[in-house]
Each structure stands twice: as structure tokens, then as C-alpha cells.
XYZ file of C-alpha atoms in Angstrom:
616
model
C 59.469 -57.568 38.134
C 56.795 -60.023 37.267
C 54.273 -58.720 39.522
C 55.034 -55.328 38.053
C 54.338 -55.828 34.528
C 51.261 -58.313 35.296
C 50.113 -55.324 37.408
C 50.697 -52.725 34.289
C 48.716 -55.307 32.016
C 45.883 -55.645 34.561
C 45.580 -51.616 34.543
C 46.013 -51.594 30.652
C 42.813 -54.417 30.643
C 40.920 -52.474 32.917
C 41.536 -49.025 31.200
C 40.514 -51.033 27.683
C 37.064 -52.190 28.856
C 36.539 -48.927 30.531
C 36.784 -47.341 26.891
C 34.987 -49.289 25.494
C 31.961 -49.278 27.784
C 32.368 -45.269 27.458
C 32.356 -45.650 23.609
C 30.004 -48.550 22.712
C 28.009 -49.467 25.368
C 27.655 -45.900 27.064
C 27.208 -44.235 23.663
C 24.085 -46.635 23.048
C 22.208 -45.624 26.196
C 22.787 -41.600 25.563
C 21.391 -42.667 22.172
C 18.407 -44.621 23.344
C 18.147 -41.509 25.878
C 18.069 -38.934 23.154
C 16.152 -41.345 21.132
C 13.747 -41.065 24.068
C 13.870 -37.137 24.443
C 12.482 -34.587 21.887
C 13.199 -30.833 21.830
C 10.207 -29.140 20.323
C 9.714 -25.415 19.517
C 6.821 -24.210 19.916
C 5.630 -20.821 17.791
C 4.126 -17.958 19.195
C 0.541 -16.826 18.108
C 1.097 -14.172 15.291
C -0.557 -11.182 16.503
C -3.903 -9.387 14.838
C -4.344 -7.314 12.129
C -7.307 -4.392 12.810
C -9.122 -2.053 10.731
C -9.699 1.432 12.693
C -12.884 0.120 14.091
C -11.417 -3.275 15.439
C -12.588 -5.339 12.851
C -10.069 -8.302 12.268
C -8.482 -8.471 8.555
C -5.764 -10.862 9.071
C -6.097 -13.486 12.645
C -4.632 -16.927 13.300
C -6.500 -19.804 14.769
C -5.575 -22.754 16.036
C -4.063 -25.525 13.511
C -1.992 -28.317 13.978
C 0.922 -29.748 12.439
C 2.195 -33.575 11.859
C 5.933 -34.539 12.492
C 7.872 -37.450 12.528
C 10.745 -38.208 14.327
C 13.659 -39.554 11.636
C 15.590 -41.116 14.036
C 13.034 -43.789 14.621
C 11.808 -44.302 10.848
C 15.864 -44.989 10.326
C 15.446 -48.191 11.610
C 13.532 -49.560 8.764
C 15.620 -47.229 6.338
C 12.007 -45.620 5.705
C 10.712 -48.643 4.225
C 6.818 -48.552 4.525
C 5.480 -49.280 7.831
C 2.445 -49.953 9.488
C 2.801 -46.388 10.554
C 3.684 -44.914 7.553
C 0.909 -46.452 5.940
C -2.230 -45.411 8.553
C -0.150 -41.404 8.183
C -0.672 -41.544 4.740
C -4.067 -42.583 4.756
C -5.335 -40.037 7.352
C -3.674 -37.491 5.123
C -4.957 -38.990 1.826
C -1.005 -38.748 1.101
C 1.167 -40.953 -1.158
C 2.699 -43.279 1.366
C 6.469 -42.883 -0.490
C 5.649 -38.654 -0.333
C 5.422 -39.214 3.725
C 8.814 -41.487 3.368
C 10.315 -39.587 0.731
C 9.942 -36.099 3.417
C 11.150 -38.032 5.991
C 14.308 -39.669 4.809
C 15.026 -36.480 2.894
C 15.253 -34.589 6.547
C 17.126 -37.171 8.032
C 19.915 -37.368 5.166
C 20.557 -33.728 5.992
C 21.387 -34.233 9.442
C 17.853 -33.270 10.578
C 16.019 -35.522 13.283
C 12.415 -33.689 13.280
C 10.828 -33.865 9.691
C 7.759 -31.721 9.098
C 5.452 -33.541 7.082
C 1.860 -31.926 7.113
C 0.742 -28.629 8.667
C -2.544 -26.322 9.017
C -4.299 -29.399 10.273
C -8.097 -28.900 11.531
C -8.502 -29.633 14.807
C -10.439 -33.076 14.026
C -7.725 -34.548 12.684
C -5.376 -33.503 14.344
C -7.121 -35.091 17.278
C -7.404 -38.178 14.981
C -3.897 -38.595 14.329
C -2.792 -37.704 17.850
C -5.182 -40.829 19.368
C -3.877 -43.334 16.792
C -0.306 -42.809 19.162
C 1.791 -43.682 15.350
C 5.194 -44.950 15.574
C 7.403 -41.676 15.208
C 4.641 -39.952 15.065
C 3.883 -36.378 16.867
C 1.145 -33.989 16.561
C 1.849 -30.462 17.496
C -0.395 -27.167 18.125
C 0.201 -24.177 15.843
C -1.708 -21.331 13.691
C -2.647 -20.578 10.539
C -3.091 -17.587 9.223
C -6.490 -16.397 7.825
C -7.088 -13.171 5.653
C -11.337 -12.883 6.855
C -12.204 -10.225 3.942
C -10.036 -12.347 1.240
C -8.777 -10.052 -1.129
C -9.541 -6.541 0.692
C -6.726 -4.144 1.099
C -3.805 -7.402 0.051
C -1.569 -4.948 -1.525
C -1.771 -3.087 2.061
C -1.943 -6.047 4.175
C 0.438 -8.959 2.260
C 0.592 -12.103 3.211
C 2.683 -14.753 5.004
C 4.496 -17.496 3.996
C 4.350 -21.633 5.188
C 6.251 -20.690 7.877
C 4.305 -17.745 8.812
C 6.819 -15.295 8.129
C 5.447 -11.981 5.951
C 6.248 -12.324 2.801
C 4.469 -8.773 1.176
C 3.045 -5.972 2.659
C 2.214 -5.186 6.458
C 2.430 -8.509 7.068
C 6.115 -8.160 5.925
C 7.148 -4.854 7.071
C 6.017 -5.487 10.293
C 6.706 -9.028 10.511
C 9.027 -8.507 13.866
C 6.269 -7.194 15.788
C 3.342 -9.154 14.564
C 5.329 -12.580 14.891
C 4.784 -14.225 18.119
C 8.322 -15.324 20.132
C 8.963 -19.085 20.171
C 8.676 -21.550 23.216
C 10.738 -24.493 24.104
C 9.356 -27.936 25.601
C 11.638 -30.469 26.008
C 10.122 -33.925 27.363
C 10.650 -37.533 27.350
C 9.057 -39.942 25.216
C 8.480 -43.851 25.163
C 9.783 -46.513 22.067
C 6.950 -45.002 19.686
C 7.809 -41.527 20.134
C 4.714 -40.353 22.001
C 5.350 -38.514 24.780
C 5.451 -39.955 28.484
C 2.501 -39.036 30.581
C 4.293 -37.437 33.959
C 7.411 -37.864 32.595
C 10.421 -35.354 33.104
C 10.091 -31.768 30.807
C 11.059 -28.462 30.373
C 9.373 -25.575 29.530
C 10.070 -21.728 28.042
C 6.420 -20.785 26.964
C 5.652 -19.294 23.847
C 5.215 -15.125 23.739
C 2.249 -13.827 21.673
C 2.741 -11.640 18.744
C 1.188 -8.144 19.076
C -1.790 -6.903 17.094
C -1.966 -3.797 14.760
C -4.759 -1.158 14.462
C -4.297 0.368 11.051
C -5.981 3.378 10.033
C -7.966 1.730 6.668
C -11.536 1.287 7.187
C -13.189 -1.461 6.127
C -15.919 0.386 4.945
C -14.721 2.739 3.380
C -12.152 -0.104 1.690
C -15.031 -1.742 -0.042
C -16.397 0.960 -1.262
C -12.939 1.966 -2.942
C -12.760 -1.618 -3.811
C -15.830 -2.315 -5.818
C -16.291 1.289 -7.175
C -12.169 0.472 -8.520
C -13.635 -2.960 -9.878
C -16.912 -1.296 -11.447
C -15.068 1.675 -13.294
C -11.975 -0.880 -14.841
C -14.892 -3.180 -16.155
C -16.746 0.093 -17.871
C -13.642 1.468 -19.385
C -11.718 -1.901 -19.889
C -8.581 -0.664 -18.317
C -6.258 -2.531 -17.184
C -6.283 -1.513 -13.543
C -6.115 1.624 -11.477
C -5.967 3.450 -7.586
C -8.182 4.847 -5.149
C -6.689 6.458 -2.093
C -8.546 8.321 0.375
C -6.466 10.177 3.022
C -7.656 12.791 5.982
C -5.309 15.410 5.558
C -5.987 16.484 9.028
C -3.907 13.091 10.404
C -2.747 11.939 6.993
C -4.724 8.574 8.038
C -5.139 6.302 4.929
C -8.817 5.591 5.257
C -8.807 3.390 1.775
C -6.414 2.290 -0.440
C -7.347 0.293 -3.476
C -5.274 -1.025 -6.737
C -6.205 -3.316 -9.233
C -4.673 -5.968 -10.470
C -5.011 -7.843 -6.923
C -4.294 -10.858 -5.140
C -6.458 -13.319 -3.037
C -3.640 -14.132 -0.141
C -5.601 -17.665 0.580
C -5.597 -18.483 -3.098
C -2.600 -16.936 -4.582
C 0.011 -19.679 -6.118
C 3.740 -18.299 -5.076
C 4.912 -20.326 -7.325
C 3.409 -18.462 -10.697
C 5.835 -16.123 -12.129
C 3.556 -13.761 -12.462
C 2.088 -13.322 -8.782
C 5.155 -11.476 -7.117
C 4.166 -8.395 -9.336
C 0.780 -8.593 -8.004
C 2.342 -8.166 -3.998
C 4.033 -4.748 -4.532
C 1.954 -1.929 -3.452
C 2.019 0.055 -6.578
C 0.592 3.024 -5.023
C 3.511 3.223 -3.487
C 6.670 1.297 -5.120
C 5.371 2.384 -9.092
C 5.832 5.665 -10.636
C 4.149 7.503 -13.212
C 3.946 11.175 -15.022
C 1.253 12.762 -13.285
C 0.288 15.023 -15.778
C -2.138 18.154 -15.501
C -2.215 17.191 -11.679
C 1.191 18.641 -11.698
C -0.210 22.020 -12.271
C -1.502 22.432 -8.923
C 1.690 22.213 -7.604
C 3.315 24.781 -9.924
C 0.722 27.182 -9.413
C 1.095 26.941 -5.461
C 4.396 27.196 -5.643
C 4.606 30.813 -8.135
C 1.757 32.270 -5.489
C 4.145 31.335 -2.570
C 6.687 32.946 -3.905
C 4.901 36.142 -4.558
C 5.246 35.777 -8.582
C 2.248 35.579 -9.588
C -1.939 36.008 -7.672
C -5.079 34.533 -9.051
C -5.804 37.848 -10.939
C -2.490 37.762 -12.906
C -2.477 37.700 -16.531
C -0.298 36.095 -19.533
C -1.424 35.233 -22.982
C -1.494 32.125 -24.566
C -0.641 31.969 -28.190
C -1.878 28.467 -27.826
C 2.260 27.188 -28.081
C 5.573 27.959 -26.708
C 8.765 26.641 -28.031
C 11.677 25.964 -25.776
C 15.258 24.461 -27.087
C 13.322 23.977 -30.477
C 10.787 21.950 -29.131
C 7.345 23.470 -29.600
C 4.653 22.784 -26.582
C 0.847 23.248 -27.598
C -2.242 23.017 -25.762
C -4.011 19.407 -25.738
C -6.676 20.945 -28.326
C -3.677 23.505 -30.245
C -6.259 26.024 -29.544
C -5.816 29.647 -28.284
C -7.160 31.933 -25.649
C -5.531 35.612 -25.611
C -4.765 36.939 -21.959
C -5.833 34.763 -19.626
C -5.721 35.213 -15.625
C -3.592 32.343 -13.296
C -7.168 30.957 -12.125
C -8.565 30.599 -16.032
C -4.927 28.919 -16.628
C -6.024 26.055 -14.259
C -9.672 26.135 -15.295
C -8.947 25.386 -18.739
C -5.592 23.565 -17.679
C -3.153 25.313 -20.263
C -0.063 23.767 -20.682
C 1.096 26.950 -22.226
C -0.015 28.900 -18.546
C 1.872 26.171 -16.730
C 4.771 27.071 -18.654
C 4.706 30.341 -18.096
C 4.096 30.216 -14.702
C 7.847 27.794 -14.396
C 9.739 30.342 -16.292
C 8.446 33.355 -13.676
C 9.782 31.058 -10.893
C 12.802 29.909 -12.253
C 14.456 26.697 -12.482
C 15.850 26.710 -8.554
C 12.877 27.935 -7.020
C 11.071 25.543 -9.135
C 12.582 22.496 -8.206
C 12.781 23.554 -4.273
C 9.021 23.481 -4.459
C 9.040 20.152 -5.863
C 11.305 19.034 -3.161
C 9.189 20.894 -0.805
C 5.975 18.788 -1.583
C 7.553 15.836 -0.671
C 8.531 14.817 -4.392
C 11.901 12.903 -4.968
C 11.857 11.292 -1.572
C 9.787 8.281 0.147
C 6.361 9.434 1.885
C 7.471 7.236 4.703
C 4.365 5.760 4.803
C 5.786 2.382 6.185
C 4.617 0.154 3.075
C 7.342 -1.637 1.971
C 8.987 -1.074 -1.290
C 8.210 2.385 -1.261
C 10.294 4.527 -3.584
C 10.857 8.313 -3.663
C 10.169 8.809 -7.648
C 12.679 11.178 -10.082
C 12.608 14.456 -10.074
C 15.406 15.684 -12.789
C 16.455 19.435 -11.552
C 18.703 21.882 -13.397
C 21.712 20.213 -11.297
C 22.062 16.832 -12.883
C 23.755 16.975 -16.349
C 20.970 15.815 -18.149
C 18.721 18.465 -17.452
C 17.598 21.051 -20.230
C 15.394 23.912 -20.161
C 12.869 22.232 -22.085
C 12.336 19.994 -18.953
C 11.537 22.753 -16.393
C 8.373 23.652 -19.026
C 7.500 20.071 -18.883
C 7.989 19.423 -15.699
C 4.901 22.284 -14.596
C 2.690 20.208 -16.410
C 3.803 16.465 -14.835
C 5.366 15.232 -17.785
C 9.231 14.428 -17.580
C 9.138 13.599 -13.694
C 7.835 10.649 -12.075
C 6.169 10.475 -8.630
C 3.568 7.256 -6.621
C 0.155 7.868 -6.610
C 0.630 8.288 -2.399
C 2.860 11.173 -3.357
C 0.313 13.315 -5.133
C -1.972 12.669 -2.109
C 0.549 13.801 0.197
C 0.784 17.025 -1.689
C -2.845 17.580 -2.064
C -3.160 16.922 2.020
C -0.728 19.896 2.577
C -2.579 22.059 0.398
C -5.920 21.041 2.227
C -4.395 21.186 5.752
C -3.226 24.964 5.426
C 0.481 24.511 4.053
C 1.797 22.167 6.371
C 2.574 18.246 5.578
C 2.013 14.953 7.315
C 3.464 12.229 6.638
C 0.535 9.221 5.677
C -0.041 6.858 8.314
C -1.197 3.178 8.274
C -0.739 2.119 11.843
C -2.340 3.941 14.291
C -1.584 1.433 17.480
C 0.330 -1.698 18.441
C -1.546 -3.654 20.948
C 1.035 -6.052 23.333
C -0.064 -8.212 26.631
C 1.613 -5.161 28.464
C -0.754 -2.547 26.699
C -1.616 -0.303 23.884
C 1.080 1.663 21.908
C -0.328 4.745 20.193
C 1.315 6.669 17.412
C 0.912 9.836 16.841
C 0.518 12.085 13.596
C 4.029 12.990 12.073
C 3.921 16.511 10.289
C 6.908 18.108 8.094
C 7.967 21.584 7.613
C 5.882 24.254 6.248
C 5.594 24.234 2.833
C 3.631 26.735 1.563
C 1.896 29.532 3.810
C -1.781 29.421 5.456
C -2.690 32.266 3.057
C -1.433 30.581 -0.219
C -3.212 27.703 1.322
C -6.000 29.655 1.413
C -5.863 30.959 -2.376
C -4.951 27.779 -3.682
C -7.988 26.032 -2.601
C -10.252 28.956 -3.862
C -8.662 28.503 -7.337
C -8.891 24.522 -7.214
C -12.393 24.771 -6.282
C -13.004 27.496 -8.598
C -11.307 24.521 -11.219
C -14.484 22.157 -10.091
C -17.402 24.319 -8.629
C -16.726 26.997 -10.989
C -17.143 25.098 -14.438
C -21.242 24.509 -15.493
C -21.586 20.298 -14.704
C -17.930 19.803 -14.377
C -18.255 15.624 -13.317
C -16.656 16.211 -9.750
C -19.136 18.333 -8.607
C -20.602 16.690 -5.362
C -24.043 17.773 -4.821
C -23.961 19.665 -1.288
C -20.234 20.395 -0.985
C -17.997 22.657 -2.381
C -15.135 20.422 -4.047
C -11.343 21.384 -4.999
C -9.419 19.154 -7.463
C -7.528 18.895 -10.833
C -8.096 16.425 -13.478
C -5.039 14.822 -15.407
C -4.707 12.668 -18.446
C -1.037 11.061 -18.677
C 1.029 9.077 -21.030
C 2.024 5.518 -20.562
C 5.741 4.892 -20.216
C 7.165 1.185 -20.304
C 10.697 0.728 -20.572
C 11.098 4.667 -21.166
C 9.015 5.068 -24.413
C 5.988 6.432 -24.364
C 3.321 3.891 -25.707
C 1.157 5.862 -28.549
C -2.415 5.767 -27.623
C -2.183 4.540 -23.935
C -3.200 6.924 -20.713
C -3.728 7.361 -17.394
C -6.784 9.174 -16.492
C -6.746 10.578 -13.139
C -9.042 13.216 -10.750
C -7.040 14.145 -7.364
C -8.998 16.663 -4.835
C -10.552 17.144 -1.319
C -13.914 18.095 0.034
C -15.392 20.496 1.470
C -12.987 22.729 0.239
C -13.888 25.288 2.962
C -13.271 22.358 5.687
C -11.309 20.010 4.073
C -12.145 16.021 5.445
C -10.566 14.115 2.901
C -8.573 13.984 -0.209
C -9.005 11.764 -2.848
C -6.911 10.378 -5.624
C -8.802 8.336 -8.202
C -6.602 6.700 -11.421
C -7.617 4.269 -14.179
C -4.782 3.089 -16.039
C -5.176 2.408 -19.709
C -8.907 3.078 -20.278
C -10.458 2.329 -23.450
C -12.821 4.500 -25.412
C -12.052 7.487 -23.819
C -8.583 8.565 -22.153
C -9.081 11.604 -20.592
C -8.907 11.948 -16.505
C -12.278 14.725 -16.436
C -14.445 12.005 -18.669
C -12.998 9.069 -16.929
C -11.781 9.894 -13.629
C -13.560 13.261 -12.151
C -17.112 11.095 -12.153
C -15.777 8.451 -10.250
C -14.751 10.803 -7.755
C -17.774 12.489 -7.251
C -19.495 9.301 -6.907
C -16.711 8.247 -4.159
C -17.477 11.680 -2.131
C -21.060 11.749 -2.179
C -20.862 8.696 -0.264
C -17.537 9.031 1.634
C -18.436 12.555 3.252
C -22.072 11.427 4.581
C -20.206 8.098 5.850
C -17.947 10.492 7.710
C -20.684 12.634 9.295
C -19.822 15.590 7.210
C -23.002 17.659 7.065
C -23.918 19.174 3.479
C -22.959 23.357 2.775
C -25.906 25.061 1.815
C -25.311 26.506 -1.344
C -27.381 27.667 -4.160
C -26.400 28.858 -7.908
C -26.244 32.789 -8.775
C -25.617 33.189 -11.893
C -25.164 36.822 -11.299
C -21.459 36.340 -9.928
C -20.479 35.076 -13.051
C -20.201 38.705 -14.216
C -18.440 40.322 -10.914
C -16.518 36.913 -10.313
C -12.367 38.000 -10.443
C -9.972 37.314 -13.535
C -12.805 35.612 -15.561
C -14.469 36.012 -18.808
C -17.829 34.663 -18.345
C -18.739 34.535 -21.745
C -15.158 31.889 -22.308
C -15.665 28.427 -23.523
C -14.176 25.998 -20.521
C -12.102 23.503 -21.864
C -9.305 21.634 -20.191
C -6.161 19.838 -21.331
C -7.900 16.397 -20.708
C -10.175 17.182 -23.828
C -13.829 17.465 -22.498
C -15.978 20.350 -22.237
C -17.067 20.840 -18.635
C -20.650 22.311 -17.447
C -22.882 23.338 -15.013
C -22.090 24.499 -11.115
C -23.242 25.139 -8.050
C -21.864 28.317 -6.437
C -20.429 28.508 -3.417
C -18.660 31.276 -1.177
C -15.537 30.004 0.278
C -15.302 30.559 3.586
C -11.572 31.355 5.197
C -10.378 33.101 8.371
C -7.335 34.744 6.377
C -8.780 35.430 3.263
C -12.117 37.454 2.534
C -15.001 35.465 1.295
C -14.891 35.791 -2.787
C -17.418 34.092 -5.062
C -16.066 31.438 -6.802
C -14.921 32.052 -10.307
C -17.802 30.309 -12.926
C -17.284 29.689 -16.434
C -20.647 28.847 -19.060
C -19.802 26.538 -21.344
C -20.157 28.162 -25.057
C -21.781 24.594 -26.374
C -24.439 25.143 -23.709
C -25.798 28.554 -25.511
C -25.369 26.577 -29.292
């Protein structure tokens, strides 16, 4: 019985020390092994950002990063150290910052602190031969914007992390980021790794690059002629957006107030404002731009042609609210093409009331307003149309509405609908990205169109009348010298926090050139100018300085033209003797004439108006 229970004691010994071999003296050495072994990710190149010719506007190069294992700083409960010490110095750190990052990792369970990145490569190198206690140097990127503040609002930016924060950079963050790698290796008391010693390896996957239809050409020159025109008006900033409405490719797209992405301070309040891209996430009443879209839409619908006729009393009251001209002036009868000419809120009006409140608001819906553009920039937002559905809605907002007051649309929106009036009727949606480039190849995307809108032929009529609105008028200030232009001027109120602010506009010029062959449109606004407010003073010259450069940049050869004064008389729905004044408040002059030429439509001359001031 003796023997037995000695025997059961011996096991119970044996079982004891076993234990605790397992749990003290076992656990130490898978310590001191994982104390000897570090896991390290290692991040994928982020992929390219191109203009359409290639030219890098966002890249990565090489950096490196400093790291520091806690596990072995825990030893001296981060008490300064020699190698503390020499890491501060080479980083011209505060030694108890470098301590301070490193216990604060470690007292949240973390073994790997991150304590410097976007090394150069010199130091890097520097740090790496010094062989610091705890002390790892890894390879990484940093991103790098090469044209600094071009296109930001387009292109964003990323974050510390390299993860996009705004913009491209952020909406297409999952296919520019590269896919991480894993090495896992051995390393000796100091934490450096082992020469030959044991590791495993997942490499890293490159991120892919983007093509993007902006060119950097034609950026700049959106950018500085932006920058020029809010420094002569003293606004307080403004858009530029060119578009081919053959492709809907955004060539340029420029706002102001910008952002530097390698200067910006996250941290300032007021810098996340400056990352939207306002030409698509803000809104705004478009004003007389507006009427181009009513008037397509009545000559769609067979209401009304360019030769129609309605007189303006010079105001119209609707639900006892009286609507005047800009100037409370009055014309008589006046044909559907003199209604845009001299931009008659009164015509507009009248022109919403023939169509109808349904048919109306189809149109609207039509064009693209009240929904996203689809564009891909992030934050984009549809705007608010307010039809005779919702509750709200009165009769008195249909008459606003035809003059873009009372709905609110982007800037990219009135582009849109400008393209499908250039491109013969038909949308397409506006495109940024024209290719994703990946190590397996080159991803092309093709141009995305909608659903007729309007027909070829009121295509067709609508462009003769818009041009007759530029080309027609003596010196109107969009006139391009050597191709025919059609466009509309507008000159909007300021809304903040739904009241209108007295005083405050938004001067604006929208069109496309040549209007016979249509190359691109253009969209020019300058929010809150000073001095004058009124989008054909402000606006329309900016324009025409834009196209005479953009269409000779494009390889668009001139029209021949030459003035005859004679088809002022014969010219269609037109009193040649009429004064031509608009709703934005100037007086518009001198033209040269043009014949439009169209395969549906027979060649007319273009309708010309003399200014009366000219013959005082």
C-alpha cells in the first residue's frame, strides 16, 4: 500500500514540475522567441494619377518609416536610453515625444509603435546603419501632388496613412491603394533583423493608376484665368468647367476657394469645406441660364417655334405676386428668339404656362435636373427641383422656375444640359476616368449616354436661337473672333441659409463653340463679384477669352465668316431697329454673322439686333 501511494506522489511530483516548466520556463522561451520574431506589413505602392496625356498629378515615391518594437523598450519601462536618445537626435525629436509614442502603443496592447514616417532615403539609410536597440526602419511611399494645387477639388488628397481622404483620391481609394504584403522574420536581442535567418514572405500588390480625362493644359488655363477674374471683380470665388459634349470628357474643372494638398492643415476647421467639389456637391439658382432649358423644352413639344410671338407688358402677376423684367421695361410682341435675346423673364413665363406644369417639370427631369450627373466625384448631389406634386408647390413657382429662380441645380448639371443640346438631343453622362491601368493591363471605359431628350431637329433650332443670343447681338462679350458661339448669360441671387442675401450675385456665361460643330461647352461662374453683378458684364468676357484659346488648343480651325448687315432686315422674328437688352442689365453690341450650317435644318442667317445706344 506503501509503494502505491509513494508511487501516486512520485507521478503527482513529476506532473507538478512538468507544469510548471510548460508555464514558467516554457512560456519564457516562446516569449524570448516572439521577442525574437517580428510580423511586418508591408504597403502596396498606391497607384498613379494621369492627366489625358500621361502626365502624372498625384505619384508616390519611395519613403521610409521608423518603428520601434515596445516589447523591448518595456524593459526599461521607456526610461531614456542610449537608443532613445541617438532616435531622437536623428529626428531632431523630443526624446520623451519618441518615449511618450512608444509606451502609449504598448499600454494599448500594441507591440509595433510607429514613431516617424515619410523619411528621405538618407536618413533612413542613417538610422537603419546605426542598428538602434528596438529600432526598425521600413520602406514605404509618400504621396506627392507634382502640380500642387491643380485640379485638388478633382483630385483630393490622402491621409497619414495613405488612405483618400477627398476627391478621386477618395472615391477611388480601393483601386488606387496598393494590397499589403506580409514578411515575417527573425531578429537578434536589438531587434534588427537576422541576416539568413528564417522568414516568410506574401509580397506587396501595386495599386493601379488612373487616366482621367482633365488636361493639364487646359486645367491651368481654367485655373489662372479663375484666379485673374476673382482678383478683378473681388469675388469671393467661382467655376470653370469645360466639357466635350461629344464624350462628356471633363477637359477642366476649376473652383476657387482651393486647397494646396501638401500644405493643407486637416486640423483647421475651416479646411474640410475647402475638399468638397462644389461644382458638384453645392447648389445654386441658375438664373437666366434656366431659360435655355424652358425654351427647348416648349419647341420639343411643338408649343411654340422661333417665329412665335407673345407680348410683354413688361410684368405678369401670378398668385398676387407680380414678376417684372430686370430693367421693368417693355417690349410689345416679341418672337421666342427676341425672348432669349433680350432674356425676358416675362417670355420665360409665358413660354411655362404654354407647356404646362407636367410637361414642364418632365423636361426638367429630362435634362438630368433633380438627380446626380454620376460623374463619380464624391459628394455629388442631385439638386431640388420642386414640381406641382409636392405640397408645397404653387403656381407662382412654375413662372419662376423658367427663369432658374426657385430650383437649385450644381454647376456640372447645367453643363450636362448644355452638352445634350450641343450633341443633337441626346445626353452623356460626364466622365473623369477614362482608363485604369493594372500589372495585368489597361481598362478602358467607355462614354455612357442617356435617353433622348429632346429631338435632333429641336437640337438643331435651339442652337440657331442660342447663337443667334451671342452672334446675333452687335459686340455681345462672348463673341469669339472666328467661331460662331451659342450661350446664355445669367445673373443669380445668393441664398445662405434660405434667404436671399440683398445685393449679392452670381454672374455666370454657359455655352459651346462652334455652334455649327460643337467641341466644347463651357460654364464660367464668379460668385459674389463686386462692382458689377451681372453674368454678360462679368462672365460672357471671360468666356470668350477661355474659347479663343481653348478651340485653337484643340485644333479647331476658325469658320470663315464675315458681317452683312443686310440680313439684319430679312433675318426671321426680329426687329432690327430693337434696342438689345438682357435680364443681366448690360446693353450688348456688335456681331459677326454667321450662317449656321445643319443637315436637318436649312441654313438661316442668324438673327442680329443693333444696339439703339450705338445710333445715339
Amino acid at each position: 500500500m506503501r509503494a502505491v501511494v509513494a508511487l501516486f506522489i512520485g507521478l503527482a511530483v513529476v506532473v507538478v514540475v512538468r507544469l510548471v516548466m510548460i508555464q514558467v520556463i516554457e512560456h519564457e522561451r516562446h516569449e524570448l522567441q516572439a521577442d525574437r520574431t517580428w510580423a511586418i506589413e508591408t504597403k502596396g505602392p498606391r497607384g498613379a494619377i494621369l492627366d489625358r496625356n500621361g502626365f502624372p498629378l498625384a505619384t508616390s515615391i519611395d519613403a521610409w518609416e521608423v518603428h520601434v518594437d515596445t516589447r523591448l523598450w518595456a524593459r526599461s519601462e521607456f526610461q531614456p536610453t542610449d537608443a532613445s536618445r541617438r532616435l531622437a537626435e536623428l529626428l531632431r525629436a523630443p526624446e520623451s515625444a519618441v518615449l511618450s509614442l512608444a509606451a502609449q502603443t504598448h499600454a494599448g496592447g500594441g507591440h509595433d509603435a510607429l514613431i516617424a514616417y515619410g523619411l528621405s532615403n538618407a536618413l533612413g539609410a542613417q538610422i537603419h546603419a546605426e542598428a538602434l536597440h528596438g529600432v526598425q526602419i521600413r520602406k514605404t511611399s509618400s504621396r506627392r501632388y507634382v502640380e500642387g494645387s491643380m485640379a485638388a477639388q478633382v483630385i483630393g488628397l490622402v491621409g497619414r496613412d495613405e488612405q483618400g481622404l477627398a476627391g478621386l483620391e477618395y472615391q477611388l481609394d480601393g483601386v488606387l491603394a496598393g494590397e499589403a504584403g506580409l514578411l515575417v522574420q527573425e531578429v537578434d536581442g536589438l531587434g534588427q533583423p537576422i541576416p539568413f535567418g528564417p522568414r516568410a514572405e506574401r509580397p506587396y500588390q501595386q495599386g493601379a493608376s488612373v487616366v482621367l480625362t482633365i488636361d493639364r493644359n487646359l486645367q491651368w488655363l481654367a485655373e489662372t484665368t479663375l484666379q485673374r477674374a476673382v482678383e478683378q471683380w473681388h469675388a469671393q470665388g467661382g467655376h470653370i468647367i469645360m466639357m466635350d459634349p461629344r464624350n462628356g470628357d471633363i477637359l477642366a474643372l476649376a473652383s476657387l476657394p482651393t486647397y494646396n494638398p501638401m500644405t493643407i492643415d486637416l486640423d483647421l476647421p475651416e479646411s474640410m469645406a475647402l475638399l468638397r467639389t462644389r461644382a458638384a456637391s453645392d447648389i445654386y439658382e441658375p438664373g437666366s441660364t434656366m431659360k435655355v432649358v424652358t425654351m427647348a423644352a416648349a419647341l420639343d413639344a411643338g408649343i411654340v417655334s422661333p417665329d412665335t410671338t407673345f407680348v410683354d407688358t413688361g410684368a405678369v402677376v401670378i398668385d398676387d405676386r407680380t414678376i417684372k423684367n430686370f430693367d421693368l421695361s417693355y417690349h410689345g410682341e416679341q418672337t421666342m428668339t427676341q425672348v432669349l435675346q433680350r432674356s425676358l423673364n416675362t417670355g420665360s413665363v409665358w413660354v411655362a404656362q404654354q407647356l404646362g406644369a407636367r410637361t414642364f417639370y418632365e423636361y426638367l427631369y429630362r435634362f438630368g435636373f433633380g438627380d446626380s450627373t454620376l460623374s463619380g466625384l464624391p459628394g455629388e448631389i442631385g439638386g431640388v427641383v420642386t414640381d406641382s406634386t409636392d405640397i408645397r408647390w404653387s403656381p407662382a413657382q412654375l413662372a419662376t422656375a423658367s427663369f432658374g429662380q426657385g430650383v437649385a441645380v450644381t454647376p456640372l448639371q447645367i453643363v450636362q444640359a448644355y452638352a445634350t443640346i450641343a450633341r443633337g438631343g441626346v445626353p452623356v453622362r460626364p466622365r473623369l476616368v477614362t482608363a485604369v491601368i493594372t500589372e495585368d493591363g489597361v481598362q478602358r471605359f467607355e462614354p455612357q449616354t442617356g435617353t433622348r431628350v429632346i429631338s435632333r431637329q429641336t437640337s438643331s433650332t435651339m442652337t440657331w436661337m442660342m447663337q443667334a443670343v451671342v452672334d446675333g447681338v452687335l459686340g455681345h462679350p462672348a463673341q469669339v473672333n472666328g467661331w460662331p458661339v451659342a450661350g446664355k448669360s445669367g445673373t443669380s441671387d445668393v441664398v445662405e441659409s434660405g434667404t436671399y442675401l440683398v445685393g449679392e450675385s452670381l454672374a455666370s456665361f454657359a455655352g459651346f463653340a462652334p455652334a455649327n460643330d460643337p467641341r466644347v461647352v463651357v460654364l464660367v461662374r464668379i460668385d459674389r463679384p463686386q462692382g458689377e453683378t451681372y453674368g454678360g458684364i462679368v462672365a460672357a468676357p471671360i468666356f470668350s477669352d477661355l474659347m479663343a484659346q481653348v478651340l485653337p488648343y484643340l485644333g479647331v480651325p476658325p469658320t470663315a465668316y464675315i458681317a452683312n448687315p443686310g440680313d439684319w432686315d430679312t433675318a426671321p422674328g426680329i426687329d432690327p431697329d430693337a434696342a438689345q437688352e438682357t435680364s443681366d442689365g448690360e446693353h450688348e453690341q456688335d456681331a459677326l454673322t454667321a450662317d449656321v450650317a445643319d443637315d436637318e435644318e436649312p441654313a438661316s442667317p442668324v438673327t442680329y439686333i443693333q444696339d439703339e445706344e450705338d445710333d445715339q
